[in-house]
PDB file of C-alpha atoms in Angstrom:
ATOM      1  CA  LYS A  57       9.138  -6.379  43.255  1.00 87.00           C
ATOM      2  CA  GLN A  58       9.826  -4.520  40.637  1.00 92.00           C
ATOM      3  CA  GLU A  59       8.176  -1.497  39.474  1.00 95.00           C
ATOM      4  CA  VAL A  60       8.223   0.658  36.530  1.00 97.00           C
ATOM      5  CA  THR A  61       6.669   4.271  36.795  1.00 97.00           C
ATOM      6  CA  GLN A  62       6.000   6.793  33.597  1.00 97.00           C
ATOM      7  CA  ILE A  63       6.559  10.405  34.213  1.00 92.00           C
ATOM      8  CA  PRO A  64       4.458  12.303  32.983  1.00 92.00           C
ATOM      9  CA  ALA A  65       0.969  10.323  32.027  1.00 95.00           C
ATOM     10  CA  ALA A  66       0.684  12.896  29.161  1.00 96.00           C
ATOM     11  CA  LEU A  67       1.846  15.671  27.230  1.00 95.00           C
ATOM     12  CA  SER A  68       0.939  17.738  24.466  1.00 97.00           C
ATOM     13  CA  VAL A  69       3.406  19.959  23.001  1.00 96.00           C
ATOM     14  CA  PRO A  70       3.830  21.794  20.213  1.00 97.00           C
ATOM     15  CA  GLU A  71       6.010  20.771  16.974  1.00 97.00           C
ATOM     16  CA  GLY A  72       9.553  21.749  16.916  1.00 97.00           C
ATOM     17  CA  GLU A  73      10.150  21.313  20.678  1.00 96.00           C
ATOM     18  CA  ASN A  74      12.630  18.490  22.293  1.00 97.00           C
ATOM     19  CA  LEU A  75      11.314  16.256  25.004  1.00 95.00           C
ATOM     20  CA  VAL A  76      12.645  14.356  27.592  1.00 96.00           C
ATOM     21  CA  LEU A  77      10.351  11.202  28.855  1.00 97.00           C
ATOM     22  CA  ASN A  78      11.001   9.428  32.137  1.00 97.00           C
ATOM     23  CA  CYS A  79      11.024   6.183  33.595  1.00 98.00           C
ATOM     24  CA  SER A  80      11.892   4.838  36.879  1.00 98.00           C
ATOM     25  CA  PHE A  81      12.448   1.466  38.333  1.00 97.00           C
ATOM     26  CA  THR A  82      12.505   0.263  41.768  1.00 96.00           C
ATOM     27  CA  ASP A  83      14.837  -2.869  41.291  1.00 92.00           C
ATOM     28  CA  SER A  84      18.588  -1.431  39.875  1.00 91.00           C
ATOM     29  CA  ALA A  85      19.252  -5.299  38.978  1.00 90.00           C
ATOM     30  CA  ILE A  86      18.244  -5.070  35.331  1.00 92.00           C
ATOM     31  CA  TYR A  87      19.510  -7.289  32.639  1.00 92.00           C
ATOM     32  CA  ASN A  88      18.115  -4.406  29.894  1.00 93.00           C
ATOM     33  CA  LEU A  89      15.661  -1.580  29.429  1.00 96.00           C
ATOM     34  CA  GLN A  90      13.601  -1.077  26.358  1.00 96.00           C
ATOM     35  CA  TRP A  91      11.305   1.612  24.843  1.00 98.00           C
ATOM     36  CA  PHE A  92       8.594   1.179  22.866  1.00 97.00           C
ATOM     37  CA  ARG A  93       5.975   3.327  20.867  1.00 97.00           C
ATOM     38  CA  GLN A  94       2.503   2.498  20.861  1.00 96.00           C
ATOM     39  CA  ASP A  95      -0.015   3.782  18.017  1.00 95.00           C
ATOM     40  CA  PRO A  96      -3.694   3.469  19.002  1.00 90.00           C
ATOM     41  CA  GLY A  97      -5.017   0.261  18.410  1.00 86.00           C
ATOM     42  CA  LYS A  98      -1.579  -0.770  17.359  1.00 89.00           C
ATOM     43  CA  GLY A  99       0.957  -3.504  19.089  1.00 90.00           C
ATOM     44  CA  LEU A 100       4.407  -1.882  20.301  1.00 94.00           C
ATOM     45  CA  THR A 101       7.116  -1.222  18.049  1.00 95.00           C
ATOM     46  CA  SER A 102      10.515  -1.025  19.873  1.00 94.00           C
ATOM     47  CA  LEU A 103      12.474   1.667  19.827  1.00 97.00           C
ATOM     48  CA  LEU A 104      15.743   1.247  21.892  1.00 96.00           C
ATOM     49  CA  LEU A 105      17.185  -1.174  23.986  1.00 95.00           C
ATOM     50  CA  ILE A 106      19.719  -0.691  26.510  1.00 95.00           C
ATOM     51  CA  GLN A 107      21.998  -3.162  27.857  1.00 93.00           C
ATOM     52  CA  SER A 108      22.875  -2.957  31.755  1.00 92.00           C
ATOM     53  CA  SER A 109      26.518  -2.117  30.941  1.00 93.00           C
ATOM     54  CA  GLN A 110      25.427   0.857  28.611  1.00 95.00           C
ATOM     55  CA  ARG A 111      24.597   4.390  29.143  1.00 95.00           C
ATOM     56  CA  GLU A 112      22.424   5.318  26.124  1.00 95.00           C
ATOM     57  CA  GLN A 113      21.524   4.516  22.971  1.00 96.00           C
ATOM     58  CA  THR A 114      20.525   6.886  19.509  1.00 96.00           C
ATOM     59  CA  SER A 115      18.197   6.417  16.710  1.00 96.00           C
ATOM     60  CA  GLY A 116      17.976   9.486  14.483  1.00 97.00           C
ATOM     61  CA  ARG A 117      16.288  11.754  16.880  1.00 97.00           C
ATOM     62  CA  LEU A 118      15.844   9.543  19.760  1.00 97.00           C
ATOM     63  CA  ASN A 119      18.433   9.271  22.527  1.00 97.00           C
ATOM     64  CA  ALA A 120      17.771   7.058  25.559  1.00 97.00           C
ATOM     65  CA  SER A 121      19.935   7.068  28.423  1.00 97.00           C
ATOM     66  CA  LEU A 122      20.311   4.592  31.521  1.00 97.00           C
ATOM     67  CA  ASP A 123      21.222   5.756  34.777  1.00 96.00           C
ATOM     68  CA  LYS A 124      21.012   1.831  36.611  1.00 93.00           C
ATOM     69  CA  SER A 125      22.206   2.975  39.840  1.00 92.00           C
ATOM     70  CA  SER A 126      19.550   6.023  40.609  1.00 95.00           C
ATOM     71  CA  GLY A 127      16.828   3.416  38.707  1.00 96.00           C
ATOM     72  CA  ARG A 128      16.114   5.992  35.668  1.00 97.00           C
ATOM     73  CA  SER A 129      16.264   6.243  32.205  1.00 98.00           C
ATOM     74  CA  THR A 130      14.686   8.883  29.874  1.00 97.00           C
ATOM     75  CA  LEU A 131      13.923   8.935  26.376  1.00 97.00           C
ATOM     76  CA  TYR A 132      14.670  12.201  24.250  1.00 97.00           C
ATOM     77  CA  ILE A 133      12.670  13.406  21.498  1.00 97.00           C
ATOM     78  CA  ALA A 134      14.674  16.194  19.545  1.00 97.00           C
ATOM     79  CA  ALA A 135      12.626  18.440  17.039  1.00 97.00           C
ATOM     80  CA  SER A 136       9.272  16.547  17.670  1.00 97.00           C
ATOM     81  CA  GLN A 137       6.872  16.258  14.848  1.00 97.00           C
ATOM     82  CA  PRO A 138       3.014  15.530  14.624  1.00 97.00           C
ATOM     83  CA  GLY A 139       4.186  11.856  13.964  1.00 97.00           C
ATOM     84  CA  ASP A 140       5.703  11.509  16.998  1.00 97.00           C
ATOM     85  CA  SER A 141       2.142  11.395  18.601  1.00 98.00           C
ATOM     86  CA  ALA A 142       1.725   8.117  20.334  1.00 97.00           C
ATOM     87  CA  THR A 143       1.943   6.106  23.707  1.00 97.00           C
ATOM     88  CA  TYR A 144       5.565   5.727  24.552  1.00 98.00           C
ATOM     89  CA  LEU A 145       5.982   2.888  27.128  1.00 98.00           C
ATOM     90  CA  CYS A 146       9.353   1.727  28.888  1.00 98.00           C
ATOM     91  CA  ALA A 147       9.910  -1.362  30.310  1.00 97.00           C
ATOM     92  CA  VAL A 148      12.688  -3.348  32.278  1.00 96.00           C
ATOM     93  CA  ARG A 149      13.997  -7.311  32.176  1.00 93.00           C
ATOM     94  CA  THR A 150      15.367  -8.216  35.138  1.00 83.00           C
ATOM     95  CA  GLY A 151      18.624 -10.605  35.532  1.00 69.00           C
ATOM     96  CA  ASP A 152      16.333 -13.743  36.694  1.00 71.00           C
ATOM     97  CA  THR A 153      13.749 -13.685  34.168  1.00 75.00           C
ATOM     98  CA  ASP A 154      13.226 -13.230  30.276  1.00 85.00           C
ATOM     99  CA  LYS A 155       9.646 -11.354  31.264  1.00 91.00           C
ATOM    100  CA  LEU A 156       9.451  -7.446  30.381  1.00 95.00           C
ATOM    101  CA  ILE A 157       7.885  -5.533  32.965  1.00 96.00           C
ATOM    102  CA  PHE A 158       6.094  -2.288  31.878  1.00 97.00           C
ATOM    103  CA  GLY A 159       5.258   1.231  33.008  1.00 96.00           C
ATOM    104  CA  THR A 160       1.946   2.675  31.997  1.00 94.00           C
ATOM    105  CA  GLY A 161       3.439   4.828  29.600  1.00 96.00           C
ATOM    106  CA  THR A 162       3.269   8.454  28.590  1.00 97.00           C
ATOM    107  CA  ARG A 163       0.663   9.612  26.150  1.00 97.00           C
ATOM    108  CA  LEU A 164       2.367  12.422  23.615  1.00 97.00           C
ATOM    109  CA  GLN A 165       0.654  14.659  21.532  1.00 97.00           C
ATOM    110  CA  VAL A 166       2.354  16.892  19.375  1.00 97.00           C
ATOM    111  CA  PHE A 167       0.333  19.578  17.341  1.00 96.00           C
ATOM    112  CA  PRO A 168       1.445  21.861  14.415  1.00 95.00           C
TER     113      PRO A 168
ATOM    114  CA  GLY B1101       7.178 -13.764   8.087  1.00 52.00           C
ATOM    115  CA  ALA B1102       8.361  -9.800   8.217  1.00 80.00           C
ATOM    116  CA  GLY B1103       6.806  -9.297  11.445  1.00 93.00           C
ATOM    117  CA  VAL B1104       4.872 -11.206  14.312  1.00 96.00           C
ATOM    118  CA  SER B1105       1.362 -11.875  13.123  1.00 97.00           C
ATOM    119  CA  GLN B1106      -1.548 -12.783  15.475  1.00 97.00           C
ATOM    120  CA  THR B1107      -5.332 -13.959  14.339  1.00 97.00           C
ATOM    121  CA  PRO B1108      -7.782 -13.469  14.948  1.00 97.00           C
ATOM    122  CA  SER B1109      -7.426  -9.067  15.080  1.00 96.00           C
ATOM    123  CA  ASN B1110     -10.597  -9.232  17.212  1.00 97.00           C
ATOM    124  CA  LYS B1111     -12.783 -11.622  18.908  1.00 97.00           C
ATOM    125  CA  VAL B1112     -16.448 -11.149  20.611  1.00 97.00           C
ATOM    126  CA  THR B1113     -17.395 -14.265  22.503  1.00 96.00           C
ATOM    127  CA  GLU B1114     -20.280 -15.005  25.175  1.00 96.00           C
ATOM    128  CA  LYS B1115     -19.029 -15.564  28.748  1.00 97.00           C
ATOM    129  CA  GLY B1116     -18.526 -19.213  29.438  1.00 97.00           C
ATOM    130  CA  LYS B1117     -16.984 -19.852  25.901  1.00 97.00           C
ATOM    131  CA  TYR B1118     -13.793 -21.386  24.781  1.00 97.00           C
ATOM    132  CA  VAL B1119     -11.237 -19.107  22.984  1.00 98.00           C
ATOM    133  CA  GLU B1120      -7.871 -19.574  20.947  1.00 98.00           C
ATOM    134  CA  LEU B1121      -5.736 -16.953  19.837  1.00 98.00           C
ATOM    135  CA  ARG B1122      -2.417 -17.761  17.737  1.00 98.00           C
ATOM    136  CA  CYS B1123       0.879 -16.425  17.137  1.00 98.00           C
ATOM    137  CA  ASP B1124       3.269 -16.603  14.353  1.00 98.00           C
ATOM    138  CA  PRO B1125       6.456 -15.358  15.442  1.00 97.00           C
ATOM    139  CA  ILE B1126       9.332 -13.850  13.241  1.00 96.00           C
ATOM    140  CA  SER B1127      11.240 -16.666  11.645  1.00 94.00           C
ATOM    141  CA  GLY B1128      13.843 -17.964  13.544  1.00 92.00           C
ATOM    142  CA  HIS B1129      12.910 -16.620  16.800  1.00 94.00           C
ATOM    143  CA  THR B1130      13.472 -19.124  19.585  1.00 93.00           C
ATOM    144  CA  ALA B1131      11.674 -16.976  22.503  1.00 94.00           C
ATOM    145  CA  LEU B1132       7.865 -16.231  22.131  1.00 96.00           C
ATOM    146  CA  TYR B1133       6.153 -14.321  24.731  1.00 96.00           C
ATOM    147  CA  TRP B1134       2.372 -13.474  25.625  1.00 98.00           C
ATOM    148  CA  TYR B1135       1.073 -10.105  27.070  1.00 98.00           C
ATOM    149  CA  ARG B1136      -2.079  -8.967  28.097  1.00 98.00           C
ATOM    150  CA  GLN B1137      -2.619  -4.889  27.618  1.00 97.00           C
ATOM    151  CA  SER B1138      -5.795  -3.329  29.401  1.00 95.00           C
ATOM    152  CA  LEU B1139      -7.074  -0.049  28.483  1.00 91.00           C
ATOM    153  CA  GLY B1140      -4.915   2.568  29.959  1.00 89.00           C
ATOM    154  CA  GLN B1141      -2.128   0.039  31.169  1.00 93.00           C
ATOM    155  CA  GLY B1142       1.428  -1.259  30.202  1.00 94.00           C
ATOM    156  CA  PRO B1143       1.383  -4.983  28.828  1.00 96.00           C
ATOM    157  CA  GLU B1144       1.077  -7.467  31.875  1.00 97.00           C
ATOM    158  CA  PHE B1145       3.343 -10.468  31.173  1.00 96.00           C
ATOM    159  CA  LEU B1146       1.629 -13.968  30.953  1.00 97.00           C
ATOM    160  CA  ILE B1147       3.703 -16.541  29.279  1.00 96.00           C
ATOM    161  CA  TYR B1148       7.255 -17.170  27.529  1.00 94.00           C
ATOM    162  CA  PHE B1149       8.275 -19.996  25.591  1.00 94.00           C
ATOM    163  CA  GLN B1150      11.669 -20.855  24.698  1.00 92.00           C
ATOM    164  CA  GLY B1151      11.767 -23.227  22.083  1.00 90.00           C
ATOM    165  CA  THR B1152       8.856 -25.754  22.767  1.00 92.00           C
ATOM    166  CA  GLY B1153       9.060 -25.670  26.222  1.00 91.00           C
ATOM    167  CA  ALA B1154       7.313 -22.905  28.627  1.00 90.00           C
ATOM    168  CA  ALA B1155      10.323 -21.797  30.434  1.00 89.00           C
ATOM    169  CA  ASP B1156       8.077 -19.079  32.551  1.00 91.00           C
ATOM    170  CA  ASP B1157       4.458 -19.319  33.345  1.00 93.00           C
ATOM    171  CA  SER B1158       4.314 -17.247  36.520  1.00 93.00           C
ATOM    172  CA  GLY B1159       2.030 -14.544  34.889  1.00 94.00           C
ATOM    173  CA  LEU B1160      -1.283 -16.953  34.112  1.00 96.00           C
ATOM    174  CA  PRO B1161      -3.625 -15.681  35.994  1.00 95.00           C
ATOM    175  CA  ASN B1162      -5.210 -19.108  36.643  1.00 94.00           C
ATOM    176  CA  ASP B1163      -5.854 -22.925  35.299  1.00 95.00           C
ATOM    177  CA  ARG B1164      -8.302 -21.351  32.829  1.00 97.00           C
ATOM    178  CA  PHE B1165      -5.379 -19.997  30.668  1.00 97.00           C
ATOM    179  CA  PHE B1166      -3.093 -22.422  28.989  1.00 96.00           C
ATOM    180  CA  ALA B1167      -0.694 -22.006  26.137  1.00 97.00           C
ATOM    181  CA  VAL B1168       1.318 -24.621  23.491  1.00 96.00           C
ATOM    182  CA  ARG B1169       4.284 -24.148  21.215  1.00 96.00           C
ATOM    183  CA  PRO B1170       4.051 -27.625  19.910  1.00 94.00           C
ATOM    184  CA  GLU B1171       6.779 -27.536  17.050  1.00 93.00           C
ATOM    185  CA  GLY B1172       8.814 -23.908  18.860  1.00 90.00           C
ATOM    186  CA  SER B1173       7.171 -21.727  16.118  1.00 94.00           C
ATOM    187  CA  VAL B1174       3.432 -21.200  16.102  1.00 97.00           C
ATOM    188  CA  SER B1175       1.993 -20.700  19.616  1.00 98.00           C
ATOM    189  CA  THR B1176      -2.136 -20.952  20.596  1.00 98.00           C
ATOM    190  CA  LEU B1177      -3.149 -19.130  23.679  1.00 98.00           C
ATOM    191  CA  LYS B1178      -6.220 -20.825  25.284  1.00 98.00           C
ATOM    192  CA  ILE B1179      -8.882 -19.788  27.524  1.00 98.00           C
ATOM    193  CA  GLN B1180     -11.460 -21.909  28.947  1.00 97.00           C
ATOM    194  CA  ARG B1181     -14.636 -20.701  30.767  1.00 97.00           C
ATOM    195  CA  THR B1182     -14.309 -16.779  29.668  1.00 97.00           C
ATOM    196  CA  GLU B1183     -15.309 -14.158  32.074  1.00 97.00           C
ATOM    197  CA  ARG B1184     -15.550 -10.722  31.264  1.00 96.00           C
ATOM    198  CA  GLY B1185     -12.900  -9.795  33.093  1.00 96.00           C
ATOM    199  CA  ASP B1186     -10.749 -11.008  30.825  1.00 97.00           C
ATOM    200  CA  SER B1187     -11.821  -8.938  28.014  1.00 97.00           C
ATOM    201  CA  ALA B1188      -8.472  -7.367  27.183  1.00 97.00           C
ATOM    202  CA  VAL B1189      -5.836  -6.792  24.411  1.00 97.00           C
ATOM    203  CA  TYR B1190      -3.629 -10.009  24.073  1.00 98.00           C
ATOM    204  CA  LEU B1191       0.111  -8.981  22.966  1.00 97.00           C
ATOM    205  CA  CYS B1192       2.644 -11.674  21.361  1.00 97.00           C
ATOM    206  CA  ALA B1193       6.030 -10.916  21.043  1.00 97.00           C
ATOM    207  CA  SER B1194       8.929 -12.653  20.190  1.00 96.00           C
ATOM    208  CA  SER B1195      13.012 -12.508  20.280  1.00 94.00           C
ATOM    209  CA  SER B1196      15.931 -13.918  19.111  1.00 93.00           C
ATOM    210  CA  GLY B1197      17.979 -14.113  22.704  1.00 85.00           C
ATOM    211  CA  ARG B1198      18.168 -12.775  26.151  1.00 78.00           C
ATOM    212  CA  ASN B1199      19.919  -9.849  24.738  1.00 82.00           C
ATOM    213  CA  GLN B1200      17.919  -8.655  21.864  1.00 89.00           C
ATOM    214  CA  PRO B1201      14.661  -6.659  21.799  1.00 92.00           C
ATOM    215  CA  GLN B1202      11.149  -8.271  21.878  1.00 93.00           C
ATOM    216  CA  HIS B1203       9.083  -7.543  18.729  1.00 95.00           C
ATOM    217  CA  PHE B1204       5.217  -7.571  19.339  1.00 95.00           C
ATOM    218  CA  GLY B1205       2.549  -7.878  17.058  1.00 96.00           C
ATOM    219  CA  ASP B1206      -0.655  -5.899  16.624  1.00 94.00           C
ATOM    220  CA  GLY B1207      -2.646  -8.319  19.461  1.00 96.00           C
ATOM    221  CA  THR B1208      -5.869  -9.665  19.739  1.00 97.00           C
ATOM    222  CA  ARG B1209      -8.844  -7.827  20.921  1.00 97.00           C
ATOM    223  CA  LEU B1210     -10.658  -9.885  23.091  1.00 98.00           C
ATOM    224  CA  SER B1211     -13.998  -8.846  24.358  1.00 97.00           C
ATOM    225  CA  ILE B1212     -16.402 -11.037  26.542  1.00 97.00           C
ATOM    226  CA  LEU B1213     -19.861 -10.100  26.273  1.00 95.00           C
TER     227      LEU B1213
END
């Protein structure tokens, strides 16, 4: 059974720092991995999608990497801003199903 | 529409009542998903539609839960004889294909008193 873990559970940093959020999964037979942002009381906003054949994806200040064989992904946030404060979730899609299996998220606070 | 739309945004009802939650996916998206999110947890899968048919309903917790998508667009999640443990945020997502991202609505916050 696929399990997804995110470390740390919470993170508080001053503005301007570069951050790394970690996601690990137990079954390396994934189809793709997606990173999301969730603001309080809101739905999920898709940030990046990495296919199983890819090593990384970049969007603006965000870079996500994937090491499928070791069951790990990282989300790198450059030059963090207070507007980046939110919960970040990773989710994997296994090869035999279209559902996403989520981690419990990392709650990020960036203070001025 | 521009994004996934879910109505109502909030629903409060008494234990034992019947509720319907509506999801309007992004236009043209053939795949539609329902998830449930409890406080402090990641979303948990309920059911997935490809077109009008339920391709995977393995996440529905019991037979009180049912979902339909009769015309391959709007979907309704139906919960009978609601229990307090059904209280959660119900999220809907849609996608244009297996290798495409899932896009989520803002959810319906369901509270069973």
